[in-house]
Every structure is written in structure tokens, then in C-alpha cells.
Amino acid sequence: MKERAKELKAASRRGSSADKAAAAEAEVLAKIAEMPEADRVLAEKVHAVVKASAPSLAPKLWYGMPAYARDGKVVCFFQSADKFKARYATLGFNDPAHLDDGAMWPTAFALTGLTPAVEARIGELVKTAAG
């Protein structure tokens, strides 16, 4: 929660929307660079796939983790395994994601590695989520 409070405070100090977008992406890239190697490799690839698949989503930090938003609302996010002392990193989707499929659908995916097939699946999910 402290990280989220710092994120909100920093965002309120920025100037133009272009300045805010550039600063937000720089913060995401800096946070990814701080991650342990296993998480960093996954986060870098996820970041690249999200940017390529849904350029309309804006990178930003969300509770200290890389996230991607539409109109200020987080659509998807990456959680490092290290930060949460988990055995795998997670790619998650929030309510604004357009992934609805019947009465039940997944909103988070465990990531232990990224193959070309997994990267393609992430790209499809992100495109759909971005709507």
C-alpha cells in the first residue's frame, strides 16, 4: 500500500500527459530492471508483448508492479514471484479486461517461462483485454 501511495503522489506532480506517460513507462522499466533475473526476464518479455499487442494500453506502476491501463484503469499486470515469495510469477487481468467467456473465466495466469506459443497466447489475451 505504501508503494501505491508513492505512485499516486508522484503521478500528481507530473506536467503534461506526454510527460506523465513517459515518466510512467520509465518507472515501469526501472522496476523491471530491479527484479531478480528470473522475474526480470519474464517481465521484460511480457512488457514487450503487451506494448506490441495493445499499444493503446499505458504502462504504469500499480502497487509496485508493472501494469497496463486503459483510461487510467488497470487492465493487466505482472506480479513477480520474488516480491510475493511465490514459486511463479503471475500475469493478471482486472475487471476492465474484456475477457468474459460465459459464467467463468481465468483472470490470472502463472508464468514460469515464455515460449513462442506462450508469448502468442499472452498477445491474444492482451489484445482481447484491451478491447
PDB file of C-alpha atoms in Angstrom:
ATOM      1  CA  MET A   1       0.000   0.000   0.000  1.00  0.00           C
ATOM      2  CA  LYS A   2       2.918   2.340   0.709  1.00  0.00           C
ATOM      3  CA  GLU A   3       4.198   1.814  -2.840  1.00  0.00           C
ATOM      4  CA  ARG A   4       0.759   2.621  -4.259  1.00  0.00           C
ATOM      5  CA  ALA A   5       0.587   5.827  -2.202  1.00  0.00           C
ATOM      6  CA  LYS A   6       4.006   6.873  -3.554  1.00  0.00           C
ATOM      7  CA  GLU A   7       2.871   6.102  -7.106  1.00  0.00           C
ATOM      8  CA  LEU A   8      -0.207   8.288  -6.769  1.00  0.00           C
ATOM      9  CA  LYS A   9       1.772  11.128  -5.222  1.00  0.00           C
ATOM     10  CA  ALA A  10       4.407  11.017  -7.977  1.00  0.00           C
ATOM     11  CA  ALA A  11       1.749  10.935 -10.712  1.00  0.00           C
ATOM     12  CA  SER A  12       0.071  14.042  -9.338  1.00  0.00           C
ATOM     13  CA  ARG A  13       3.326  16.038  -9.601  1.00  0.00           C
ATOM     14  CA  ARG A  14       3.966  15.423 -13.297  1.00  0.00           C
ATOM     15  CA  GLY A  15       3.261  18.007 -16.009  1.00  0.00           C
ATOM     16  CA  SER A  16       1.674  17.284 -19.385  1.00  0.00           C
ATOM     17  CA  SER A  17       0.074  13.972 -20.301  1.00  0.00           C
ATOM     18  CA  ALA A  18       3.053  13.153 -22.558  1.00  0.00           C
ATOM     19  CA  ASP A  19       5.411  13.810 -19.630  1.00  0.00           C
ATOM     20  CA  LYS A  20       3.268  11.599 -17.404  1.00  0.00           C
ATOM     21  CA  ALA A  21       3.238   8.766 -19.940  1.00  0.00           C
ATOM     22  CA  ALA A  22       6.999   8.897 -20.472  1.00  0.00           C
ATOM     23  CA  ALA A  23       7.700   9.046 -16.746  1.00  0.00           C
ATOM     24  CA  ALA A  24       5.284   6.191 -16.038  1.00  0.00           C
ATOM     25  CA  GLU A  25       6.932   3.949 -18.625  1.00  0.00           C
ATOM     26  CA  ALA A  26      10.385   4.843 -17.294  1.00  0.00           C
ATOM     27  CA  GLU A  27       9.221   3.863 -13.798  1.00  0.00           C
ATOM     28  CA  VAL A  28       7.918   0.528 -15.095  1.00  0.00           C
ATOM     29  CA  LEU A  29      11.199  -0.196 -16.870  1.00  0.00           C
ATOM     30  CA  ALA A  30      13.190   0.778 -13.765  1.00  0.00           C
ATOM     31  CA  LYS A  31      11.051  -1.519 -11.592  1.00  0.00           C
ATOM     32  CA  ILE A  32      11.567  -4.374 -14.052  1.00  0.00           C
ATOM     33  CA  ALA A  33      15.332  -3.740 -14.012  1.00  0.00           C
ATOM     34  CA  GLU A  34      15.349  -4.105 -10.197  1.00  0.00           C
ATOM     35  CA  MET A  35      13.793  -7.575 -10.295  1.00  0.00           C
ATOM     36  CA  PRO A  36      15.839 -10.744  -9.805  1.00  0.00           C
ATOM     37  CA  GLU A  37      16.942 -12.245 -13.125  1.00  0.00           C
ATOM     38  CA  ALA A  38      14.216 -14.908 -13.458  1.00  0.00           C
ATOM     39  CA  ASP A  39      11.424 -12.390 -12.874  1.00  0.00           C
ATOM     40  CA  ARG A  40      13.166  -9.670 -14.881  1.00  0.00           C
ATOM     41  CA  VAL A  41      13.413 -11.866 -17.997  1.00  0.00           C
ATOM     42  CA  LEU A  42       9.707 -12.701 -17.786  1.00  0.00           C
ATOM     43  CA  ALA A  43       8.680  -9.100 -17.067  1.00  0.00           C
ATOM     44  CA  GLU A  44      10.746  -7.720 -19.970  1.00  0.00           C
ATOM     45  CA  LYS A  45       9.155 -10.167 -22.394  1.00  0.00           C
ATOM     46  CA  VAL A  46       5.652  -9.541 -21.043  1.00  0.00           C
ATOM     47  CA  HIS A  47       6.246  -5.787 -21.342  1.00  0.00           C
ATOM     48  CA  ALA A  48       7.355  -6.182 -24.971  1.00  0.00           C
ATOM     49  CA  VAL A  49       4.380  -8.415 -25.832  1.00  0.00           C
ATOM     50  CA  VAL A  50       1.880  -6.045 -24.195  1.00  0.00           C
ATOM     51  CA  LYS A  51       3.355  -2.991 -25.948  1.00  0.00           C
ATOM     52  CA  ALA A  52       3.280  -4.787 -29.313  1.00  0.00           C
ATOM     53  CA  SER A  53      -0.169  -6.347 -28.878  1.00  0.00           C
ATOM     54  CA  ALA A  54      -2.007  -3.407 -27.332  1.00  0.00           C
ATOM     55  CA  PRO A  55      -0.154  -0.122 -27.861  1.00  0.00           C
ATOM     56  CA  SER A  56      -3.231   1.705 -26.555  1.00  0.00           C
ATOM     57  CA  LEU A  57      -2.557   0.392 -23.040  1.00  0.00           C
ATOM     58  CA  ALA A  58      -0.429   2.745 -20.962  1.00  0.00           C
ATOM     59  CA  PRO A  59       2.334   1.257 -18.793  1.00  0.00           C
ATOM     60  CA  LYS A  60       2.276   2.324 -15.151  1.00  0.00           C
ATOM     61  CA  LEU A  61       3.245   1.056 -11.741  1.00  0.00           C
ATOM     62  CA  TRP A  62       0.433  -0.457  -9.708  1.00  0.00           C
ATOM     63  CA  TYR A  63       1.232  -1.500  -6.145  1.00  0.00           C
ATOM     64  CA  GLY A  64       4.895  -1.556  -7.144  1.00  0.00           C
ATOM     65  CA  MET A  65       4.402  -3.895 -10.102  1.00  0.00           C
ATOM     66  CA  PRO A  66       4.280  -3.268 -13.861  1.00  0.00           C
ATOM     67  CA  ALA A  67       0.729  -2.742 -15.083  1.00  0.00           C
ATOM     68  CA  TYR A  68      -1.009  -1.620 -18.244  1.00  0.00           C
ATOM     69  CA  ALA A  69      -4.039   0.678 -18.154  1.00  0.00           C
ATOM     70  CA  ARG A  70      -6.790   1.987 -20.387  1.00  0.00           C
ATOM     71  CA  ASP A  71      -8.265   5.358 -19.408  1.00  0.00           C
ATOM     72  CA  GLY A  72      -6.433   5.165 -16.076  1.00  0.00           C
ATOM     73  CA  LYS A  73      -7.878   1.754 -15.123  1.00  0.00           C
ATOM     74  CA  VAL A  74      -5.504  -1.200 -14.901  1.00  0.00           C
ATOM     75  CA  VAL A  75      -6.384  -3.871 -17.443  1.00  0.00           C
ATOM     76  CA  CYS A  76      -3.479  -6.271 -16.862  1.00  0.00           C
ATOM     77  CA  PHE A  77      -0.467  -6.530 -14.594  1.00  0.00           C
ATOM     78  CA  PHE A  78       2.649  -8.571 -13.865  1.00  0.00           C
ATOM     79  CA  GLN A  79       3.454  -9.812 -10.354  1.00  0.00           C
ATOM     80  CA  SER A  80       6.959 -11.042  -9.688  1.00  0.00           C
ATOM     81  CA  ALA A  81       7.434 -14.316  -7.851  1.00  0.00           C
ATOM     82  CA  ASP A  82      10.140 -12.780  -5.680  1.00  0.00           C
ATOM     83  CA  LYS A  83       8.031  -9.931  -4.332  1.00  0.00           C
ATOM     84  CA  PHE A  84       5.264 -12.260  -3.193  1.00  0.00           C
ATOM     85  CA  LYS A  85       7.549 -15.168  -2.210  1.00  0.00           C
ATOM     86  CA  ALA A  86       5.667 -17.374  -4.672  1.00  0.00           C
ATOM     87  CA  ARG A  87       7.015 -20.170  -6.809  1.00  0.00           C
ATOM     88  CA  TYR A  88       5.869 -18.467 -10.025  1.00  0.00           C
ATOM     89  CA  ALA A  89       5.269 -15.004 -11.456  1.00  0.00           C
ATOM     90  CA  THR A  90       1.733 -14.047 -12.438  1.00  0.00           C
ATOM     91  CA  LEU A  91       0.099 -12.248 -15.348  1.00  0.00           C
ATOM     92  CA  GLY A  92      -3.267 -10.992 -14.128  1.00  0.00           C
ATOM     93  CA  PHE A  93      -6.270  -9.200 -15.565  1.00  0.00           C
ATOM     94  CA  ASN A  94      -8.664  -6.830 -13.801  1.00  0.00           C
ATOM     95  CA  ASP A  95     -12.354  -6.080 -14.360  1.00  0.00           C
ATOM     96  CA  PRO A  96     -11.787  -3.639 -17.276  1.00  0.00           C
ATOM     97  CA  ALA A  97     -10.287  -6.516 -19.298  1.00  0.00           C
ATOM     98  CA  HIS A  98     -12.726  -7.803 -21.892  1.00  0.00           C
ATOM     99  CA  LEU A  99     -12.035 -11.487 -21.269  1.00  0.00           C
ATOM    100  CA  ASP A 100     -15.568 -12.518 -20.288  1.00  0.00           C
ATOM    101  CA  ASP A 101     -16.326 -16.027 -21.509  1.00  0.00           C
ATOM    102  CA  GLY A 102     -19.558 -17.479 -20.157  1.00  0.00           C
ATOM    103  CA  ALA A 103     -20.131 -17.752 -16.421  1.00  0.00           C
ATOM    104  CA  MET A 104     -16.452 -18.365 -15.502  1.00  0.00           C
ATOM    105  CA  TRP A 105     -13.048 -17.436 -16.963  1.00  0.00           C
ATOM    106  CA  PRO A 106      -9.462 -17.138 -15.709  1.00  0.00           C
ATOM    107  CA  THR A 107      -8.204 -13.761 -14.510  1.00  0.00           C
ATOM    108  CA  ALA A 108      -4.605 -14.729 -13.682  1.00  0.00           C
ATOM    109  CA  PHE A 109      -2.000 -16.993 -15.217  1.00  0.00           C
ATOM    110  CA  ALA A 110       1.121 -18.496 -13.633  1.00  0.00           C
ATOM    111  CA  LEU A 111       4.305 -17.820 -15.615  1.00  0.00           C
ATOM    112  CA  THR A 112       7.376 -19.994 -15.236  1.00  0.00           C
ATOM    113  CA  GLY A 113       8.807 -19.424 -18.707  1.00  0.00           C
ATOM    114  CA  LEU A 114       7.903 -17.886 -22.031  1.00  0.00           C
ATOM    115  CA  THR A 115       7.967 -19.953 -25.183  1.00  0.00           C
ATOM    116  CA  PRO A 116       6.880 -18.527 -28.532  1.00  0.00           C
ATOM    117  CA  ALA A 117       3.487 -20.235 -28.037  1.00  0.00           C
ATOM    118  CA  VAL A 118       3.060 -18.683 -24.577  1.00  0.00           C
ATOM    119  CA  GLU A 119       4.064 -15.251 -25.883  1.00  0.00           C
ATOM    120  CA  ALA A 120       1.496 -15.613 -28.687  1.00  0.00           C
ATOM    121  CA  ARG A 121      -1.197 -16.586 -26.155  1.00  0.00           C
ATOM    122  CA  ILE A 122      -0.327 -13.578 -23.980  1.00  0.00           C
ATOM    123  CA  GLY A 123      -0.557 -11.365 -27.065  1.00  0.00           C
ATOM    124  CA  GLU A 124      -4.021 -12.750 -27.874  1.00  0.00           C
ATOM    125  CA  LEU A 125      -5.237 -12.275 -24.290  1.00  0.00           C
ATOM    126  CA  VAL A 126      -3.907  -8.722 -24.106  1.00  0.00           C
ATOM    127  CA  LYS A 127      -5.473  -7.774 -27.467  1.00  0.00           C
ATOM    128  CA  THR A 128      -8.808  -9.128 -26.276  1.00  0.00           C
ATOM    129  CA  ALA A 129      -8.446  -7.491 -22.863  1.00  0.00           C
ATOM    130  CA  ALA A 130      -7.628  -4.121 -24.412  1.00  0.00           C
ATOM    131  CA  GLY A 131     -10.865  -4.363 -26.376  1.00  0.00           C
TER     132      GLY A 131
END
